[in-house]
Short mmCIF file of C-alpha atoms in Angstrom, two decimals:
data_model
loop_
_atom_site.label_atom_id
_atom_site.label_comp_id
_atom_site.label_asym_id
_atom_site.label_seq_id
_atom_site.Cartn_x
_atom_site.Cartn_y
_atom_site.Cartn_z
CA MET S 1 0.00 0.00 0.00
CA VAL S 2 1.41 3.39 -0.98
CA GLY S 3 0.01 6.68 0.31
CA THR S 4 1.11 10.23 0.90
CA GLY S 5 3.71 11.47 3.37
CA GLY S 6 6.03 8.45 3.04
CA MET S 7 3.65 5.85 4.49
CA ALA S 8 5.38 2.49 4.75
CA ARG S 9 3.50 -0.60 3.67
CA GLY S 10 1.27 -1.73 6.53
CA THR S 11 1.67 1.44 8.59
CA LEU S 12 -0.48 4.56 8.64
CA ARG S 13 0.54 7.61 10.66
CA ALA S 14 -2.06 10.01 11.98
CA LEU S 15 -1.20 13.34 13.60
CA VAL S 16 -3.98 14.39 16.00
CA VAL S 17 -4.36 17.97 17.27
CA GLN S 18 -6.35 18.80 20.42
CA THR S 19 -6.09 22.17 22.13
CA SER S 20 -8.66 21.81 24.90
CA THR S 21 -6.87 21.44 28.22
CA SER S 22 -9.78 19.65 29.90
CA PRO S 23 -11.65 16.50 28.83
CA THR S 24 -14.51 17.20 26.42
CA SER S 25 -16.92 14.99 24.54
CA GLU S 26 -14.71 15.45 21.47
CA THR S 27 -11.55 14.31 23.26
CA MET S 28 -13.38 11.28 24.65
CA VAL S 29 -14.69 10.34 21.19
CA ALA S 30 -11.15 10.59 19.82
CA ALA S 31 -9.82 8.47 22.69
CA ARG S 32 -12.50 5.85 22.09
CA LEU S 33 -11.72 5.65 18.37
CA LEU S 34 -7.97 5.44 18.91
CA SER S 35 -8.45 2.84 21.62
CA ALA S 36 -10.56 0.73 19.25
CA LEU S 37 -7.62 0.70 16.82
CA GLU S 38 -5.72 -1.37 19.40
CA GLY S 39 -7.93 -4.38 18.65
CA PRO S 40 -7.10 -7.03 16.06
CA ALA S 41 -7.24 -5.62 12.55
CA ASN S 42 -7.72 -7.33 9.24
CA GLU S 43 -4.35 -8.53 7.93
CA ALA S 44 -4.73 -6.25 4.92
CA ALA S 45 -5.44 -3.20 7.10
CA PRO S 46 -2.55 -0.91 8.03
CA ARG S 47 -1.20 -0.59 11.53
CA VAL S 48 -1.98 2.91 12.81
CA GLU S 49 0.58 4.99 14.69
CA THR S 50 -0.54 8.26 16.24
CA LEU S 51 1.25 11.41 17.36
CA LEU S 52 -1.00 13.54 19.56
CA PHE S 53 -0.28 17.23 20.03
CA GLN S 54 -2.25 17.80 23.25
CA GLY S 55 -2.85 21.14 24.88
CA VAL S 56 -2.24 21.47 28.62
CA LYS S 57 -2.50 24.55 30.81
CA THR S 58 1.04 24.34 32.17
CA SER S 59 4.07 22.33 31.10
CA GLY S 60 6.31 20.12 33.19
CA MET S 61 3.57 18.19 35.03
CA ARG S 62 4.76 14.84 36.36
CA ALA S 63 1.41 13.12 36.88
CA PRO S 64 -0.71 12.28 33.83
CA HIS S 65 -3.02 15.17 33.02
CA PRO S 66 -6.75 14.27 33.02
CA VAL S 67 -6.96 15.15 29.33
CA THR S 68 -3.98 12.94 28.40
CA ALA S 69 -4.86 10.00 30.66
CA PRO S 70 -7.19 8.24 28.14
CA PHE S 71 -4.35 8.21 25.60
CA SER S 72 -1.40 7.40 27.86
CA SER S 73 -2.15 3.67 28.02
CA LEU S 74 -2.38 3.25 24.23
CA PRO S 75 0.95 1.89 22.96
CA HIS S 76 0.44 3.19 19.42
CA VAL S 77 -0.14 6.78 20.62
CA VAL S 78 2.72 9.15 21.43
CA VAL S 79 1.49 12.17 23.39
CA ARG S 80 3.38 15.45 23.11
CA THR S 81 1.94 18.10 25.41
CA VAL S 82 1.93 21.76 24.43
CA ARG S 83 1.38 24.57 26.96
CA MET S 84 -1.72 26.44 25.76
CA GLY S 85 -3.34 27.96 28.83
CA ASN S 86 -7.00 28.58 28.00
CA LEU S 87 -6.45 28.80 24.25
CA GLY S 88 -8.60 25.76 23.48
CA LEU S 89 -11.34 26.46 26.03
CA PRO S 90 -14.57 28.30 25.19
CA VAL S 91 -14.72 31.79 26.68
CA SER S 92 -17.14 34.69 26.47
CA GLY S 93 -16.48 38.41 26.61
CA ARG S 94 -13.95 40.61 24.87
CA LEU S 95 -11.50 40.64 27.77
CA ALA S 96 -11.38 36.84 27.99
CA ARG S 97 -10.87 36.55 24.24
CA ALA S 98 -8.13 39.17 24.37
CA ARG S 99 -6.33 37.18 27.06
CA LYS S 100 -6.06 34.31 24.63
CA CYS S 101 -3.38 36.30 22.81
CA ALA S 102 -1.11 35.65 25.79
CA ASP S 103 -1.99 31.93 25.66
CA LEU S 104 -1.00 31.86 22.01
CA LEU S 105 2.56 33.08 22.70
CA PRO S 106 3.95 29.72 23.97
CA VAL S 107 2.47 27.97 20.93
CA VAL S 108 4.08 30.49 18.58
CA ALA S 109 7.37 30.12 20.41
CA ARG S 110 7.25 26.34 20.00
CA TRP S 111 5.93 26.31 16.46
CA ARG S 112 9.26 25.37 14.85
CA SER S 113 9.71 22.60 17.39
CA LEU S 114 6.20 21.28 16.75
CA LEU S 115 6.76 21.39 13.02
CA ARG S 116 10.08 19.56 13.40
CA HIS S 117 8.43 16.78 15.44
CA ALA S 118 5.59 16.58 12.95
CA ARG S 119 7.99 16.27 9.99
CA ALA S 120 9.98 13.59 11.78
CA PHE S 121 6.78 11.65 12.41
CA ALA S 122 5.90 11.93 8.67
CA PRO S 123 2.10 11.75 9.05
CA ASN S 124 -0.18 10.55 6.28
CA VAL S 125 -3.21 12.43 7.64
CA ILE S 126 -3.84 15.23 10.12
CA TYR S 127 -6.98 14.89 12.25
CA SER S 128 -8.79 17.24 14.62
CA ALA S 129 -12.26 18.14 15.84
CA GLN S 130 -13.90 21.38 14.73
CA GLN S 131 -12.85 23.64 17.62
CA VAL S 132 -11.38 26.83 16.25
CA TRP S 133 -7.80 26.38 17.53
CA ASP S 134 -7.76 22.68 16.70
CA ILE S 135 -8.69 23.65 13.15
CA ARG S 136 -6.20 26.50 12.95
CA LEU S 137 -3.20 24.48 14.11
CA ALA S 138 -4.20 21.38 12.13
CA ALA S 139 -4.71 23.42 8.94
CA ARG S 140 -1.32 25.08 9.29
CA LEU S 141 0.38 21.74 9.86
CA ALA S 142 -1.45 20.22 6.90
CA ARG S 143 -0.33 23.04 4.61
CA ALA S 144 3.26 22.90 5.85
CA LEU S 145 3.50 19.12 5.45
CA GLY S 146 1.33 18.70 2.37
CA CYS S 147 -0.92 16.24 4.21
CA PRO S 148 -4.67 15.73 3.82
CA GLN S 149 -6.71 17.19 6.68
CA ILE S 150 -9.57 15.34 8.38
CA VAL S 151 -12.06 17.26 10.53
CA HIS S 152 -14.41 15.48 12.94
CA LEU S 153 -17.59 17.58 13.02
CA HIS S 154 -19.61 17.19 16.23
CA TYR S 155 -22.04 20.10 15.86
CA VAL S 156 -24.24 21.84 13.33
CA CYS S 157 -22.48 24.50 11.28
CA GLY S 158 -23.01 28.18 11.94
CA PRO S 159 -21.26 31.40 12.96
CA TRP S 160 -20.51 29.96 16.41
CA LEU S 161 -17.82 27.78 14.79
CA GLY S 162 -15.95 30.88 13.64
CA ARG S 163 -15.02 32.16 10.20
CA GLU S 164 -11.81 30.15 9.91
CA VAL S 165 -13.53 26.86 10.72
CA LEU S 166 -16.24 27.54 8.15
CA GLU S 167 -13.56 28.33 5.56
CA VAL S 168 -11.50 25.20 6.31
CA LEU S 169 -14.37 22.68 6.34
CA PRO S 170 -15.16 22.82 2.58
CA ARG S 171 -11.45 22.45 1.77
CA ALA S 172 -10.80 19.51 4.10
CA ALA S 173 -10.00 16.18 2.47
CA LEU S 174 -12.64 14.54 4.69
CA VAL S 175 -15.26 15.72 7.18
CA ILE S 176 -16.42 13.01 9.58
CA CYS S 177 -19.94 13.77 10.84
CA VAL S 178 -21.37 12.22 14.00
CA SER S 179 -24.81 11.67 12.44
CA ASP S 180 -26.69 11.91 9.15
CA PHE S 181 -28.32 15.02 10.63
CA ILE S 182 -24.91 16.70 10.99
CA ARG S 183 -23.83 15.48 7.55
CA SER S 184 -26.91 16.95 5.90
CA ASP S 185 -26.33 20.25 7.69
CA ALA S 186 -22.65 20.25 6.68
CA ILE S 187 -23.49 19.66 3.02
CA GLY S 188 -25.97 22.54 3.24
CA HIS S 189 -23.06 24.73 4.36
CA GLY S 190 -20.94 23.98 1.32
CA ILE S 191 -19.07 20.80 2.20
CA PRO S 192 -18.97 18.56 -0.91
CA PRO S 193 -21.13 15.44 -0.32
CA GLU S 194 -18.34 13.12 -1.46
CA ARG S 195 -16.11 14.47 1.32
CA ALA S 196 -18.68 14.22 4.12
CA VAL S 197 -19.23 10.84 5.81
CA THR S 198 -21.23 9.70 8.82
CA LEU S 199 -19.53 7.93 11.71
CA ARG S 200 -21.84 7.84 14.70
CA ASN S 201 -20.51 7.92 18.23
CA SER S 202 -19.98 4.58 19.90
CA LEU S 203 -20.13 3.29 23.44
CA ALA S 204 -18.89 0.22 25.25
CA PRO S 205 -21.62 -1.76 27.06
CA ALA S 206 -22.33 -0.64 30.61
CA THR S 207 -21.38 -2.93 33.48
CA ASP S 208 -24.20 -5.43 33.93
CA LEU S 209 -25.00 -5.32 37.64
CA SER S 210 -26.35 -8.29 39.50
CA PRO S 211 -29.95 -7.90 40.71
CA GLU S 212 -28.66 -7.55 44.26
CA ARG S 213 -26.12 -4.87 43.36
CA ARG S 214 -28.64 -2.94 41.27
CA ALA S 215 -31.15 -3.04 44.13
CA ALA S 216 -28.48 -1.73 46.49
CA VAL S 217 -27.58 1.15 44.13
CA ARG S 218 -31.24 2.08 43.66
CA ALA S 219 -31.85 2.03 47.41
CA SER S 220 -28.74 4.12 48.06
CA VAL S 221 -29.72 6.86 45.60
CA ARG S 222 -33.30 6.93 46.84
CA ALA S 223 -32.09 7.29 50.40
CA GLU S 224 -29.84 10.17 49.32
CA LEU S 225 -32.81 11.90 47.67
CA GLY S 226 -35.21 11.17 50.50
CA ALA S 227 -37.40 9.18 48.10
CA ALA S 228 -39.43 6.09 48.95
CA GLU S 229 -38.32 2.67 47.78
CA ASP S 230 -41.13 2.54 45.21
CA ALA S 231 -40.34 6.00 43.82
CA VAL S 232 -40.17 6.28 40.03
CA LEU S 233 -37.17 8.42 39.10
CA VAL S 234 -37.20 10.33 35.81
CA GLY S 235 -33.79 11.84 35.20
CA MET S 236 -31.58 13.83 32.87
CA LEU S 237 -27.81 14.08 33.31
CA ALA S 238 -26.44 16.90 31.15
CA ARG S 239 -25.23 20.48 31.34
CA LEU S 240 -27.95 22.88 32.42
CA ALA S 241 -28.26 24.93 29.25
CA PRO S 242 -31.33 26.48 27.59
CA TRP S 243 -31.03 24.33 24.47
CA LYS S 244 -30.62 21.12 26.47
CA GLY S 245 -34.27 21.21 27.50
CA GLN S 246 -34.29 20.77 31.28
CA THR S 247 -36.85 23.55 31.62
CA GLU S 248 -39.20 21.84 29.14
CA LEU S 249 -38.63 18.52 30.90
CA LEU S 250 -39.64 20.07 34.21
CA ARG S 251 -42.73 21.64 32.66
CA ALA S 252 -43.71 18.27 31.22
CA MET S 253 -43.19 16.59 34.58
CA LEU S 254 -45.17 19.07 36.68
CA PRO S 255 -48.62 17.56 35.86
CA ILE S 256 -47.26 14.09 36.62
CA LEU S 257 -45.69 15.19 39.89
CA ALA S 258 -49.00 16.80 40.86
CA VAL S 259 -51.00 13.55 40.63
CA ASP S 260 -48.51 10.75 41.25
CA PRO S 261 -46.64 10.91 44.58
CA ARG S 262 -44.23 8.20 43.39
CA ALA S 263 -42.81 10.40 40.63
CA HIS S 264 -39.53 12.31 41.09
CA LEU S 265 -37.42 14.36 38.69
CA VAL S 266 -33.63 14.18 38.99
CA LEU S 267 -31.40 16.68 37.15
CA ALA S 268 -27.61 16.56 37.34
CA GLY S 269 -25.10 18.80 35.61
CA SER S 270 -23.48 22.21 35.95
CA GLU S 271 -24.90 25.39 34.48
CA TYR S 272 -23.54 26.34 31.06
CA PRO S 273 -22.83 29.15 30.50
CA ARG S 274 -21.87 29.37 34.15
CA ALA S 275 -24.43 31.01 36.44
CA ASN S 276 -27.10 31.18 33.74
CA GLY S 277 -29.88 31.16 36.35
CA MET S 278 -31.57 27.91 35.30
CA THR S 279 -31.24 26.30 38.73
CA THR S 280 -32.90 29.24 40.45
CA GLU S 281 -35.64 29.34 37.81
CA MET S 282 -36.46 25.64 38.10
CA ILE S 283 -36.42 25.69 41.90
CA ALA S 284 -38.93 28.54 41.77
CA MET S 285 -41.13 26.66 39.26
CA SER S 286 -41.12 23.58 41.48
CA ALA S 287 -41.95 25.60 44.59
CA VAL S 288 -44.88 27.37 42.92
CA ALA S 289 -46.26 23.98 41.83
CA GLY S 290 -45.84 22.59 45.34
CA VAL S 291 -43.53 19.73 44.26
CA ALA S 292 -40.13 21.10 45.24
CA ASP S 293 -39.48 18.11 47.51
CA ARG S 294 -39.60 15.78 44.49
CA VAL S 295 -37.51 17.85 42.08
CA HIS S 296 -33.84 17.19 42.75
CA ILE S 297 -31.28 19.50 41.10
CA LEU S 298 -27.95 17.95 42.02
CA GLY S 299 -25.38 20.07 40.18
CA GLN S 300 -22.20 18.54 38.78
CA ARG S 301 -21.76 14.88 39.70
CA SER S 302 -18.91 12.39 39.37
CA ASP S 303 -21.11 9.29 39.84
CA VAL S 304 -23.07 9.34 36.58
CA PRO S 305 -23.11 5.51 36.12
CA ARG S 306 -24.49 5.12 39.65
CA LEU S 307 -27.26 7.64 38.99
CA LEU S 308 -28.16 6.00 35.68
CA ASP S 309 -28.44 2.62 37.38
CA ALA S 310 -30.87 4.16 39.88
CA LEU S 311 -33.16 5.88 37.35
CA ASP S 312 -36.29 4.39 35.81
CA VAL S 313 -36.77 6.73 32.83
CA TYR S 314 -34.39 9.03 30.98
CA GLY S 315 -35.70 12.33 29.60
CA HIS S 316 -33.61 14.24 27.08
CA PRO S 317 -35.62 16.91 25.19
CA SER S 318 -32.56 18.62 23.76
CA ARG S 319 -32.70 20.74 20.59
CA ALA S 320 -30.66 19.96 17.46
CA GLU S 321 -28.82 17.16 19.27
CA PRO S 322 -25.96 15.92 17.02
CA CYS S 323 -25.40 12.38 18.39
CA SER S 324 -25.97 12.40 22.12
CA MET S 325 -23.56 10.39 24.23
CA ALA S 326 -25.91 10.97 27.16
CA ILE S 327 -28.71 9.18 25.32
CA LEU S 328 -26.42 6.29 24.36
CA GLU S 329 -25.24 5.98 27.97
CA ALA S 330 -28.83 5.93 29.23
CA MET S 331 -29.75 3.23 26.72
CA ALA S 332 -26.65 1.22 27.66
CA HIS S 333 -27.88 1.27 31.25
CA GLY S 334 -31.23 -0.17 30.19
CA LEU S 335 -33.27 3.03 30.39
CA PRO S 336 -36.10 3.97 28.03
CA VAL S 337 -35.56 7.47 26.63
CA VAL S 338 -38.12 10.21 25.99
CA SER S 339 -36.99 13.02 23.70
CA TRP S 340 -37.92 15.34 20.84
CA ARG S 341 -38.33 13.96 17.34
CA GLU S 342 -35.48 15.95 15.77
CA GLY S 343 -31.77 16.06 15.05
CA GLY S 344 -29.50 13.08 15.47
CA THR S 345 -31.73 11.75 18.26
CA VAL S 346 -34.02 10.06 15.73
CA GLU S 347 -31.01 8.01 14.61
CA LEU S 348 -30.49 6.66 18.13
CA ILE S 349 -33.99 6.06 19.52
CA VAL S 350 -36.40 3.70 17.78
CA ASP S 351 -39.77 5.31 18.49
CA HIS S 352 -42.05 3.15 20.67
CA ARG S 353 -39.37 0.44 20.73
CA THR S 354 -36.51 1.88 22.80
CA GLY S 355 -38.25 5.09 23.86
CA ILE S 356 -40.78 7.66 22.76
CA LEU S 357 -40.20 10.66 20.48
CA ALA S 358 -42.51 13.63 20.99
CA GLU S 359 -43.00 16.38 18.43
CA THR S 360 -40.51 19.16 19.06
CA MET S 361 -41.58 21.67 21.73
CA ASP S 362 -44.95 19.96 22.25
CA VAL S 363 -44.69 19.89 26.03
CA ASP S 364 -48.10 18.21 26.38
CA ALA S 365 -46.97 15.35 24.13
CA LEU S 366 -43.73 15.09 26.09
CA SER S 367 -45.74 14.96 29.31
CA GLY S 368 -47.98 12.21 27.92
CA ALA S 369 -45.00 10.10 26.94
CA LEU S 370 -43.39 10.52 30.35
CA ALA S 371 -46.67 9.71 32.10
CA ALA S 372 -46.96 6.45 30.19
CA MET S 373 -43.45 5.52 31.25
CA VAL S 374 -44.02 6.40 34.89
CA GLU S 375 -47.27 4.44 35.03
CA HIS S 376 -46.23 1.22 33.27
CA SER S 377 -43.22 -0.57 34.72
CA ALA S 378 -43.41 -3.41 32.17
CA LEU S 379 -43.21 -0.88 29.33
CA ARG S 380 -40.15 0.72 30.92
CA THR S 381 -38.43 -2.65 31.25
CA GLU S 382 -39.19 -3.79 27.70
CA MET S 383 -38.05 -0.55 26.08
CA GLY S 384 -35.01 -0.33 28.30
CA GLU S 385 -33.82 -3.82 27.40
CA ARG S 386 -34.34 -3.15 23.70
CA GLY S 387 -32.29 0.03 24.07
CA ARG S 388 -29.48 -1.82 25.82
CA ALA S 389 -29.42 -4.38 23.01
CA ARG S 390 -29.45 -1.64 20.35
CA VAL S 391 -26.36 0.04 21.81
CA ALA S 392 -24.55 -3.29 22.01
CA ASP S 393 -25.48 -4.21 18.41
CA SER S 394 -25.33 -0.89 16.53
CA PHE S 395 -22.94 1.39 18.43
CA ARG S 396 -19.99 -0.88 19.20
CA PRO S 397 -16.58 0.81 19.57
CA GLN S 398 -14.92 -2.01 17.61
CA ALA S 399 -17.13 -1.37 14.58
CA ALA S 400 -16.58 2.39 14.83
CA GLY S 401 -12.83 1.80 15.12
CA ALA S 402 -12.78 -0.37 12.00
CA CYS S 403 -14.68 2.30 10.08
CA PHE S 404 -12.34 5.01 11.39
CA ARG S 405 -9.30 3.00 10.30
CA SER S 406 -10.77 2.65 6.79
CA LEU S 407 -11.49 6.38 6.58
CA LEU S 408 -7.92 7.22 7.61
CA GLU S 409 -6.53 4.79 5.06
CA GLU S 410 -8.75 5.97 2.22
CA THR S 411 -7.99 9.64 2.92
CA ALA S 412 -4.26 9.00 3.08
CA GLY S 413 -4.45 7.08 -0.20
CA ARG S 414 -6.25 9.92 -1.98
CA GLY S 415 -3.64 12.44 -0.94
CA ARG S 416 -4.26 16.11 -0.29
CA CYS S 417 -7.40 17.73 -1.68
CA ARG S 418 -6.48 20.87 -3.59
CA SER S 419 -9.88 22.16 -4.65
#
């Protein structure tokens, strides 16, 4: 096999650029794909070696950084950290954006060194997500080395991606989209259809608890919440953001909470943007309805698997969802999911088989779907088990890794796109 950039037969070299200094959904998706490449490959498939340029806030740390930890155990991945401060983190306000100029200085100072390491590695492809500084550094490396650039697109296109991202995307050799919904949107923004492919997010099966262990987890969480043993917990574990839909979920739950004393709503996640007022607003809504004791707003949690194992129903009425890892995680834990019929969600949930899809922003329909779930335990169990099986069958990391390997190989074989 002969490709660009001096690829030896049987070996493919991918240079990955990540500027975010804290774990994000994009970094975890990249880690999952690279980890899947460790598995046995077809004899005809190339072995993949990866050089990761990873942003960290400060250099010289001895202990593995949380953002590098998922990659440190992969023998085919070499991690080279680059001090970037807050360069790769989302910020708001002119002052915060201006401060990023200072964060850029160490990168500029090390640019020749980075380029030297990149040339020595001799990559066949350069890969990044769509974050603005990932794109900027990856594009510059691609131009300098004459390598094809691959962009992993996790969100719908729009001005929030920034002018440079929107200019790079149509020129990229390949744009990997996390759902058909994102691919369709990307094509609508000028990305050639032949260069846009769908690779949905994947997820390893959740730990299958014994009946005794699951009962203990459920009892523990209910005791923490002050809920009875027979309480039916409807939950959503995601950032508290207006577009995520927690407010609509609460509105849909209020009529159910008013008539069924078993019902509880559990929300976990930090406010984004920070201090956006959603917690205060929802506490007030619950108090006015007289159900504040059964609406639990927990804030950021580190025990998400434990909470999922304690829930009975998962609500996720998020808008324009690309390919929700939260939904996949809920399904992997055997939970039926209630959501809006839009975005990439319709590619995950099989309506009335693994959950229920309500028409977008029809809060009454959402409430009806949730009420059916709360009332019928057999329905919850059947849909939850079908959802667990669907994740195991259709969203396996090994299958995603094999597809990713093929995309890397095909892009390297085509060489750089010069349109």
